[in-house]
PDB file of C-alpha atoms in Angstrom:
ATOM      1  CA  UNK A   1     132.411  86.986  97.663  1.00  0.00           C
ATOM      2  CA  UNK A   2     128.722  86.259  99.236  1.00  0.00           C
ATOM      3  CA  UNK A   3     126.693  89.094  99.138  1.00  0.00           C
ATOM      4  CA  UNK A   4     123.406  87.506  99.897  1.00  0.00           C
ATOM      5  CA  UNK A   5     121.021  89.005 102.585  1.00  0.00           C
ATOM      6  CA  UNK A   6     118.390  87.218 104.479  1.00  0.00           C
ATOM      7  CA  UNK A   7     115.464  88.739 105.862  1.00  0.00           C
ATOM      8  CA  UNK A   8     112.524  87.140 107.876  1.00  0.00           C
ATOM      9  CA  UNK A   9     108.866  88.567 107.841  1.00  0.00           C
ATOM     10  CA  UNK A  10     105.608  87.677 109.468  1.00  0.00           C
ATOM     11  CA  UNK A  11     102.272  87.454 107.752  1.00  0.00           C
ATOM     12  CA  UNK A  12     100.332  89.847 109.106  1.00  0.00           C
ATOM     13  CA  UNK A  13      96.244  89.663 109.209  1.00  0.00           C
ATOM     14  CA  UNK A  14      96.019  92.867 107.173  1.00  0.00           C
ATOM     15  CA  UNK A  15      98.282  91.714 104.703  1.00  0.00           C
ATOM     16  CA  UNK A  16      95.875  88.602 103.456  1.00  0.00           C
ATOM     17  CA  UNK A  17      92.934  88.368 101.831  1.00  0.00           C
ATOM     18  CA  UNK A  18      89.874  86.481 102.912  1.00  0.00           C
ATOM     19  CA  UNK A  19      90.917  83.216 101.842  1.00  0.00           C
ATOM     20  CA  UNK A  20      93.777  83.638 104.630  1.00  0.00           C
ATOM     21  CA  UNK A  21      96.554  83.566 102.600  1.00  0.00           C
ATOM     22  CA  UNK A  22      99.295  86.618 101.212  1.00  0.00           C
ATOM     23  CA  UNK A  23      98.700  88.527  98.256  1.00  0.00           C
ATOM     24  CA  UNK A  24     100.929  88.704  95.760  1.00  0.00           C
ATOM     25  CA  UNK A  25     101.293  92.576  96.460  1.00  0.00           C
ATOM     26  CA  UNK A  26     102.607  91.516  99.989  1.00  0.00           C
ATOM     27  CA  UNK A  27     104.925  89.258  98.775  1.00  0.00           C
ATOM     28  CA  UNK A  28     106.353  92.242  96.435  1.00  0.00           C
ATOM     29  CA  UNK A  29     106.567  94.311  99.657  1.00  0.00           C
ATOM     30  CA  UNK A  30     108.640  91.542 101.091  1.00  0.00           C
ATOM     31  CA  UNK A  31     110.928  91.499  98.292  1.00  0.00           C
ATOM     32  CA  UNK A  32     111.377  95.632  98.315  1.00  0.00           C
ATOM     33  CA  UNK A  33     112.075  95.625 101.542  1.00  0.00           C
ATOM     34  CA  UNK A  34     114.540  92.764 101.673  1.00  0.00           C
ATOM     35  CA  UNK A  35     116.193  94.309  98.539  1.00  0.00           C
ATOM     36  CA  UNK A  36     116.357  97.927 100.350  1.00  0.00           C
ATOM     37  CA  UNK A  37     117.809  96.069 103.548  1.00  0.00           C
ATOM     38  CA  UNK A  38     120.323  94.463 101.221  1.00  0.00           C
ATOM     39  CA  UNK A  39     121.560  97.380  99.559  1.00  0.00           C
ATOM     40  CA  UNK A  40     122.102  99.457 103.308  1.00  0.00           C
ATOM     41  CA  UNK A  41     124.435  96.677 103.958  1.00  0.00           C
ATOM     42  CA  UNK A  42     126.286  96.682 101.156  1.00  0.00           C
ATOM     43  CA  UNK A  43     126.470 100.826 100.962  1.00  0.00           C
ATOM     44  CA  UNK A  44     124.912 101.631  97.870  1.00  0.00           C
ATOM     45  CA  UNK A  45     121.279 102.626  99.201  1.00  0.00           C
ATOM     46  CA  UNK A  46     119.778 105.851  98.735  1.00  0.00           C
ATOM     47  CA  UNK A  47     120.548 106.511 102.083  1.00  0.00           C
ATOM     48  CA  UNK A  48     124.364 105.879 101.127  1.00  0.00           C
ATOM     49  CA  UNK A  49     123.874 107.918  98.065  1.00  0.00           C
ATOM     50  CA  UNK A  50     122.226 111.029  99.829  1.00  0.00           C
ATOM     51  CA  UNK A  51     125.381 111.017 102.528  1.00  0.00           C
ATOM     52  CA  UNK A  52     127.645 110.966  99.322  1.00  0.00           C
ATOM     53  CA  UNK A  53     126.182 114.170  98.172  1.00  0.00           C
ATOM     54  CA  UNK A  54     124.158 112.359  95.292  1.00  0.00           C
ATOM     55  CA  UNK A  55     120.449 113.216  94.534  1.00  0.00           C
ATOM     56  CA  UNK A  56     120.102 109.354  93.297  1.00  0.00           C
ATOM     57  CA  UNK A  57     117.696 106.447  94.076  1.00  0.00           C
ATOM     58  CA  UNK A  58     117.001 103.218  92.615  1.00  0.00           C
ATOM     59  CA  UNK A  59     113.975 102.524  90.442  1.00  0.00           C
ATOM     60  CA  UNK A  60     112.701  98.921  90.035  1.00  0.00           C
ATOM     61  CA  UNK A  61     112.275  98.640  86.330  1.00  0.00           C
ATOM     62  CA  UNK A  62     111.562  94.797  85.633  1.00  0.00           C
ATOM     63  CA  UNK A  63     110.352  91.931  87.876  1.00  0.00           C
ATOM     64  CA  UNK A  64     109.640  88.406  87.558  1.00  0.00           C
ATOM     65  CA  UNK A  65     107.848  86.548  90.387  1.00  0.00           C
ATOM     66  CA  UNK A  66     106.949  82.711  90.265  1.00  0.00           C
ATOM     67  CA  UNK A  67     105.278  81.304  93.440  1.00  0.00           C
ATOM     68  CA  UNK A  68     104.373  77.669  93.816  1.00  0.00           C
ATOM     69  CA  UNK A  69     102.862  78.387  97.279  1.00  0.00           C
ATOM     70  CA  UNK A  70     101.802  81.301  99.277  1.00  0.00           C
ATOM     71  CA  UNK A  71     102.083  81.506 103.188  1.00  0.00           C
ATOM     72  CA  UNK A  72      99.298  81.884 105.261  1.00  0.00           C
ATOM     73  CA  UNK A  73      98.334  84.490 108.171  1.00  0.00           C
ATOM     74  CA  UNK A  74     101.024  84.616 111.257  1.00  0.00           C
ATOM     75  CA  UNK A  75     103.832  82.062 108.775  1.00  0.00           C
ATOM     76  CA  UNK A  76     106.985  83.404 109.026  1.00  0.00           C
ATOM     77  CA  UNK A  77     108.667  83.881 105.807  1.00  0.00           C
ATOM     78  CA  UNK A  78     112.602  84.233 104.997  1.00  0.00           C
ATOM     79  CA  UNK A  79     113.280  86.039 101.678  1.00  0.00           C
ATOM     80  CA  UNK A  80     116.884  85.694 100.379  1.00  0.00           C
ATOM     81  CA  UNK A  81     118.337  87.987  97.994  1.00  0.00           C
ATOM     82  CA  UNK A  82     121.784  89.096  96.137  1.00  0.00           C
ATOM     83  CA  UNK A  83     122.773  91.344  93.553  1.00  0.00           C
ATOM     84  CA  UNK A  84     124.063  89.406  90.414  1.00  0.00           C
ATOM     85  CA  UNK A  85     125.400  91.965  88.060  1.00  0.00           C
ATOM     86  CA  UNK A  86     124.480  94.005  85.459  1.00  0.00           C
ATOM     87  CA  UNK A  87     125.370  96.562  82.624  1.00  0.00           C
ATOM     88  CA  UNK A  88     125.881 100.164  82.428  1.00  0.00           C
ATOM     89  CA  UNK A  89     122.281 101.380  83.132  1.00  0.00           C
ATOM     90  CA  UNK A  90     120.825  98.246  84.747  1.00  0.00           C
ATOM     91  CA  UNK A  91     121.478  96.049  87.968  1.00  0.00           C
ATOM     92  CA  UNK A  92     120.072  92.754  88.695  1.00  0.00           C
ATOM     93  CA  UNK A  93     118.745  91.173  91.762  1.00  0.00           C
ATOM     94  CA  UNK A  94     117.078  87.771  92.768  1.00  0.00           C
ATOM     95  CA  UNK A  95     115.074  86.337  95.471  1.00  0.00           C
ATOM     96  CA  UNK A  96     113.833  83.104  97.356  1.00  0.00           C
ATOM     97  CA  UNK A  97     111.189  83.036  99.431  1.00  0.00           C
ATOM     98  CA  UNK A  98     111.188  80.199 101.666  1.00  0.00           C
ATOM     99  CA  UNK A  99     108.471  79.344 104.380  1.00  0.00           C
ATOM    100  CA  UNK A 100     109.154  78.443 108.047  1.00  0.00           C
ATOM    101  CA  UNK A 101     110.013  74.968 107.302  1.00  0.00           C
ATOM    102  CA  UNK A 102     112.865  75.791 104.790  1.00  0.00           C
ATOM    103  CA  UNK A 103     110.726  74.641 102.263  1.00  0.00           C
ATOM    104  CA  UNK A 104     111.017  77.384  98.581  1.00  0.00           C
ATOM    105  CA  UNK A 105     107.825  79.089  98.134  1.00  0.00           C
ATOM    106  CA  UNK A 106     108.774  81.279  95.400  1.00  0.00           C
ATOM    107  CA  UNK A 107     111.496  82.953  93.493  1.00  0.00           C
ATOM    108  CA  UNK A 108     112.207  85.804  91.693  1.00  0.00           C
ATOM    109  CA  UNK A 109     114.246  88.637  89.643  1.00  0.00           C
ATOM    110  CA  UNK A 110     114.550  91.983  89.502  1.00  0.00           C
ATOM    111  CA  UNK A 111     115.799  94.749  87.135  1.00  0.00           C
ATOM    112  CA  UNK A 112     116.884  98.180  88.472  1.00  0.00           C
ATOM    113  CA  UNK A 113     117.738 101.487  87.087  1.00  0.00           C
ATOM    114  CA  UNK A 114     119.212 104.686  89.001  1.00  0.00           C
ATOM    115  CA  UNK A 115     117.445 107.679  88.421  1.00  0.00           C
ATOM    116  CA  UNK A 116     118.241 111.682  88.837  1.00  0.00           C
ATOM    117  CA  UNK A 117     115.624 112.589  91.485  1.00  0.00           C
ATOM    118  CA  UNK A 118     115.920 116.118  90.236  1.00  0.00           C
ATOM    119  CA  UNK A 119     116.062 115.392  86.392  1.00  0.00           C
ATOM    120  CA  UNK A 120     114.270 112.083  86.732  1.00  0.00           C
ATOM    121  CA  UNK A 121     116.510 111.170  83.974  1.00  0.00           C
ATOM    122  CA  UNK A 122     118.597 107.845  84.053  1.00  0.00           C
ATOM    123  CA  UNK A 123     122.124 107.962  85.255  1.00  0.00           C
ATOM    124  CA  UNK A 124     125.101 105.118  85.033  1.00  0.00           C
ATOM    125  CA  UNK A 125     125.521 102.681  87.992  1.00  0.00           C
ATOM    126  CA  UNK A 126     128.343 103.103  90.047  1.00  0.00           C
ATOM    127  CA  UNK A 127     131.331 100.429  89.133  1.00  0.00           C
ATOM    128  CA  UNK A 128     131.342  99.939  92.709  1.00  0.00           C
ATOM    129  CA  UNK A 129     127.758  98.369  92.725  1.00  0.00           C
ATOM    130  CA  UNK A 130     128.789  95.806  90.435  1.00  0.00           C
ATOM    131  CA  UNK A 131     131.976  95.098  91.928  1.00  0.00           C
ATOM    132  CA  UNK A 132     129.646  93.369  94.560  1.00  0.00           C
ATOM    133  CA  UNK A 133     127.556  91.151  92.036  1.00  0.00           C
ATOM    134  CA  UNK A 134     127.431  87.947  93.724  1.00  0.00           C
ATOM    135  CA  UNK A 135     129.364  85.500  91.778  1.00  0.00           C
ATOM    136  CA  UNK A 136     128.574  81.912  94.283  1.00  0.00           C
ATOM    137  CA  UNK A 137     124.934  81.534  93.691  1.00  0.00           C
ATOM    138  CA  UNK A 138     123.467  80.877  90.303  1.00  0.00           C
ATOM    139  CA  UNK A 139     120.708  82.858  89.076  1.00  0.00           C
ATOM    140  CA  UNK A 140     117.067  81.610  90.321  1.00  0.00           C
ATOM    141  CA  UNK A 141     115.688  82.214  86.792  1.00  0.00           C
ATOM    142  CA  UNK A 142     118.114  81.948  84.346  1.00  0.00           C
ATOM    143  CA  UNK A 143     120.752  84.601  82.747  1.00  0.00           C
ATOM    144  CA  UNK A 144     117.935  86.204  80.726  1.00  0.00           C
ATOM    145  CA  UNK A 145     114.141  85.468  81.918  1.00  0.00           C
ATOM    146  CA  UNK A 146     112.474  87.715  80.184  1.00  0.00           C
ATOM    147  CA  UNK A 147     109.635  88.234  77.442  1.00  0.00           C
ATOM    148  CA  UNK A 148     111.029  90.224  74.752  1.00  0.00           C
ATOM    149  CA  UNK A 149     109.457  92.993  74.227  1.00  0.00           C
ATOM    150  CA  UNK A 150     106.348  92.609  76.966  1.00  0.00           C
ATOM    151  CA  UNK A 151     103.395  94.371  75.939  1.00  0.00           C
ATOM    152  CA  UNK A 152      99.933  94.361  75.843  1.00  0.00           C
ATOM    153  CA  UNK A 153      98.237  92.852  72.808  1.00  0.00           C
ATOM    154  CA  UNK A 154      96.995  95.749  70.380  1.00  0.00           C
ATOM    155  CA  UNK A 155      92.947  95.289  70.013  1.00  0.00           C
ATOM    156  CA  UNK A 156      92.547  92.761  72.247  1.00  0.00           C
ATOM    157  CA  UNK A 157      88.787  92.293  73.723  1.00  0.00           C
ATOM    158  CA  UNK A 158      89.483  93.733  77.600  1.00  0.00           C
ATOM    159  CA  UNK A 159      87.783  94.888  80.572  1.00  0.00           C
ATOM    160  CA  UNK A 160      88.662  98.541  81.825  1.00  0.00           C
ATOM    161  CA  UNK A 161      88.963 100.222  85.208  1.00  0.00           C
ATOM    162  CA  UNK A 162      90.306 103.424  86.564  1.00  0.00           C
ATOM    163  CA  UNK A 163      91.965 104.538  89.284  1.00  0.00           C
ATOM    164  CA  UNK A 164      93.326 107.818  90.971  1.00  0.00           C
ATOM    165  CA  UNK A 165      97.045 107.946  92.480  1.00  0.00           C
ATOM    166  CA  UNK A 166      96.810 109.334  95.797  1.00  0.00           C
ATOM    167  CA  UNK A 167      99.065 110.342  98.329  1.00  0.00           C
ATOM    168  CA  UNK A 168      99.235 107.540 100.098  1.00  0.00           C
ATOM    169  CA  UNK A 169     100.486 105.632  97.099  1.00  0.00           C
ATOM    170  CA  UNK A 170     103.628 107.310  96.771  1.00  0.00           C
ATOM    171  CA  UNK A 171     106.876 106.268  97.893  1.00  0.00           C
ATOM    172  CA  UNK A 172     110.369 107.737  98.552  1.00  0.00           C
ATOM    173  CA  UNK A 173     110.974 108.669  95.139  1.00  0.00           C
ATOM    174  CA  UNK A 174     108.018 110.602  95.040  1.00  0.00           C
ATOM    175  CA  UNK A 175     105.920 108.565  92.572  1.00  0.00           C
ATOM    176  CA  UNK A 176     103.464 105.697  92.826  1.00  0.00           C
ATOM    177  CA  UNK A 177     105.378 102.726  94.398  1.00  0.00           C
ATOM    178  CA  UNK A 178     105.403  99.650  92.092  1.00  0.00           C
ATOM    179  CA  UNK A 179     103.356  97.305  94.428  1.00  0.00           C
ATOM    180  CA  UNK A 180     100.447  99.785  94.155  1.00  0.00           C
ATOM    181  CA  UNK A 181     100.543  98.959  90.441  1.00  0.00           C
ATOM    182  CA  UNK A 182     100.501  95.578  91.453  1.00  0.00           C
ATOM    183  CA  UNK A 183      97.333  95.746  93.326  1.00  0.00           C
ATOM    184  CA  UNK A 184      95.250  97.871  90.594  1.00  0.00           C
ATOM    185  CA  UNK A 185      96.193  95.341  87.796  1.00  0.00           C
ATOM    186  CA  UNK A 186      95.276  92.598  90.157  1.00  0.00           C
ATOM    187  CA  UNK A 187      91.885  94.092  91.385  1.00  0.00           C
ATOM    188  CA  UNK A 188      89.877  93.078  88.106  1.00  0.00           C
ATOM    189  CA  UNK A 189      90.731  89.504  89.378  1.00  0.00           C
ATOM    190  CA  UNK A 190      88.431  89.250  92.163  1.00  0.00           C
ATOM    191  CA  UNK A 191      91.503  87.613  94.519  1.00  0.00           C
ATOM    192  CA  UNK A 192      92.517  84.947  92.120  1.00  0.00           C
ATOM    193  CA  UNK A 193      96.160  84.440  92.954  1.00  0.00           C
ATOM    194  CA  UNK A 194      98.724  84.670  90.355  1.00  0.00           C
ATOM    195  CA  UNK A 195     101.385  81.818  90.360  1.00  0.00           C
ATOM    196  CA  UNK A 196     103.466  83.863  87.943  1.00  0.00           C
ATOM    197  CA  UNK A 197     103.800  87.640  87.294  1.00  0.00           C
ATOM    198  CA  UNK A 198     106.267  89.267  84.746  1.00  0.00           C
ATOM    199  CA  UNK A 199     105.999  93.154  84.944  1.00  0.00           C
ATOM    200  CA  UNK A 200     107.590  96.091  82.841  1.00  0.00           C
ATOM    201  CA  UNK A 201     107.501  99.656  84.517  1.00  0.00           C
ATOM    202  CA  UNK A 202     107.709 102.312  81.773  1.00  0.00           C
ATOM    203  CA  UNK A 203     106.781 105.667  83.167  1.00  0.00           C
ATOM    204  CA  UNK A 204     105.982 107.192  86.905  1.00  0.00           C
ATOM    205  CA  UNK A 205     102.549 108.133  87.723  1.00  0.00           C
ATOM    206  CA  UNK A 206     102.475 110.753  90.614  1.00  0.00           C
ATOM    207  CA  UNK A 207      99.870 111.888  92.933  1.00  0.00           C
ATOM    208  CA  UNK A 208      96.619 113.201  91.854  1.00  0.00           C
ATOM    209  CA  UNK A 209      96.902 111.737  88.258  1.00  0.00           C
ATOM    210  CA  UNK A 210      93.979 108.914  86.610  1.00  0.00           C
ATOM    211  CA  UNK A 211      95.044 105.984  85.527  1.00  0.00           C
ATOM    212  CA  UNK A 212      93.314 103.556  82.950  1.00  0.00           C
ATOM    213  CA  UNK A 213      93.906  99.815  83.743  1.00  0.00           C
ATOM    214  CA  UNK A 214      92.903  96.888  81.039  1.00  0.00           C
ATOM    215  CA  UNK A 215      93.244  93.130  81.091  1.00  0.00           C
ATOM    216  CA  UNK A 216      92.253  90.707  78.690  1.00  0.00           C
ATOM    217  CA  UNK A 217      92.867  86.935  78.287  1.00  0.00           C
ATOM    218  CA  UNK A 218      96.149  85.833  76.690  1.00  0.00           C
ATOM    219  CA  UNK A 219      96.561  82.019  74.547  1.00  0.00           C
ATOM    220  CA  UNK A 220      97.605  79.787  77.570  1.00  0.00           C
ATOM    221  CA  UNK A 221      95.033  78.861  80.396  1.00  0.00           C
ATOM    222  CA  UNK A 222      95.052  81.272  83.071  1.00  0.00           C
ATOM    223  CA  UNK A 223      97.110  83.761  81.365  1.00  0.00           C
ATOM    224  CA  UNK A 224      96.115  87.383  81.552  1.00  0.00           C
ATOM    225  CA  UNK A 225      97.944  90.398  79.751  1.00  0.00           C
ATOM    226  CA  UNK A 226      97.490  93.900  82.129  1.00  0.00           C
ATOM    227  CA  UNK A 227      98.543  97.262  81.271  1.00  0.00           C
ATOM    228  CA  UNK A 228      98.325 100.630  83.638  1.00  0.00           C
ATOM    229  CA  UNK A 229      98.124 103.616  81.434  1.00  0.00           C
ATOM    230  CA  UNK A 230      97.275 107.585  81.503  1.00  0.00           C
ATOM    231  CA  UNK A 231      94.128 108.742  80.101  1.00  0.00           C
ATOM    232  CA  UNK A 232      96.009 109.792  77.096  1.00  0.00           C
ATOM    233  CA  UNK A 233      97.287 106.261  76.413  1.00  0.00           C
ATOM    234  CA  UNK A 234     100.803 106.901  77.813  1.00  0.00           C
ATOM    235  CA  UNK A 235     102.203 103.098  79.371  1.00  0.00           C
ATOM    236  CA  UNK A 236     103.192 103.231  82.780  1.00  0.00           C
ATOM    237  CA  UNK A 237     103.080  99.378  83.581  1.00  0.00           C
ATOM    238  CA  UNK A 238     102.894  96.219  80.974  1.00  0.00           C
ATOM    239  CA  UNK A 239     102.163  92.890  82.758  1.00  0.00           C
ATOM    240  CA  UNK A 240     101.243  89.304  82.075  1.00  0.00           C
ATOM    241  CA  UNK A 241     100.159  87.308  85.074  1.00  0.00           C
ATOM    242  CA  UNK A 242      99.470  83.347  85.169  1.00  0.00           C
ATOM    243  CA  UNK A 243      97.048  82.305  87.764  1.00  0.00           C
ATOM    244  CA  UNK A 244      96.390  79.713  89.284  1.00  0.00           C
TER     245      UNK A 244
END
């Protein structure tokens, strides 16, 4: 069964940096919206769970995005996405980002979990979701695209920045939306575009909470490691980027 969805977005001026190109956060917003729309079509969205009397919702736990080219202001972008299976408490979803002329601009893969919105605990994913796994399309980044135990290098010399979670950062699940973490961790790079980001979401941040963002250079050219944590040191997000 081919359960993919295809969704078009127009790049708005307010989604671009001063260079006129869409930001990484903009691309990730498109991915998130495409995932939500496809889940609605396939009847396993947050609203479908609510209609069934279940107080559960999807949360993003890992993401790997690789961009070869970014769209510009006024370009039209098409995002193709499909669920590709998972195991018990994790579900996987892949994406392809195409330009207006059909050229592939980038690909992405993601991992999701379901949480109970009252207890904030992870719950098993219904088998009906796994039954809709797309078996007709190849995984865009292979079967296992994740860096094992991605972590911020201990003892690394790093720059630190502080942010406070605002009400405007909070999403439908009541915590900071994943794209705002990406905005925070990219802020120290002064507008440099990332050709690749791999990110792990480890714990949630609520409105009014302070976070510390750390960034350090990695061993490869253009590589950096990032961490968003509480002032007490609890990791919320760990990421690796490779910049152009």
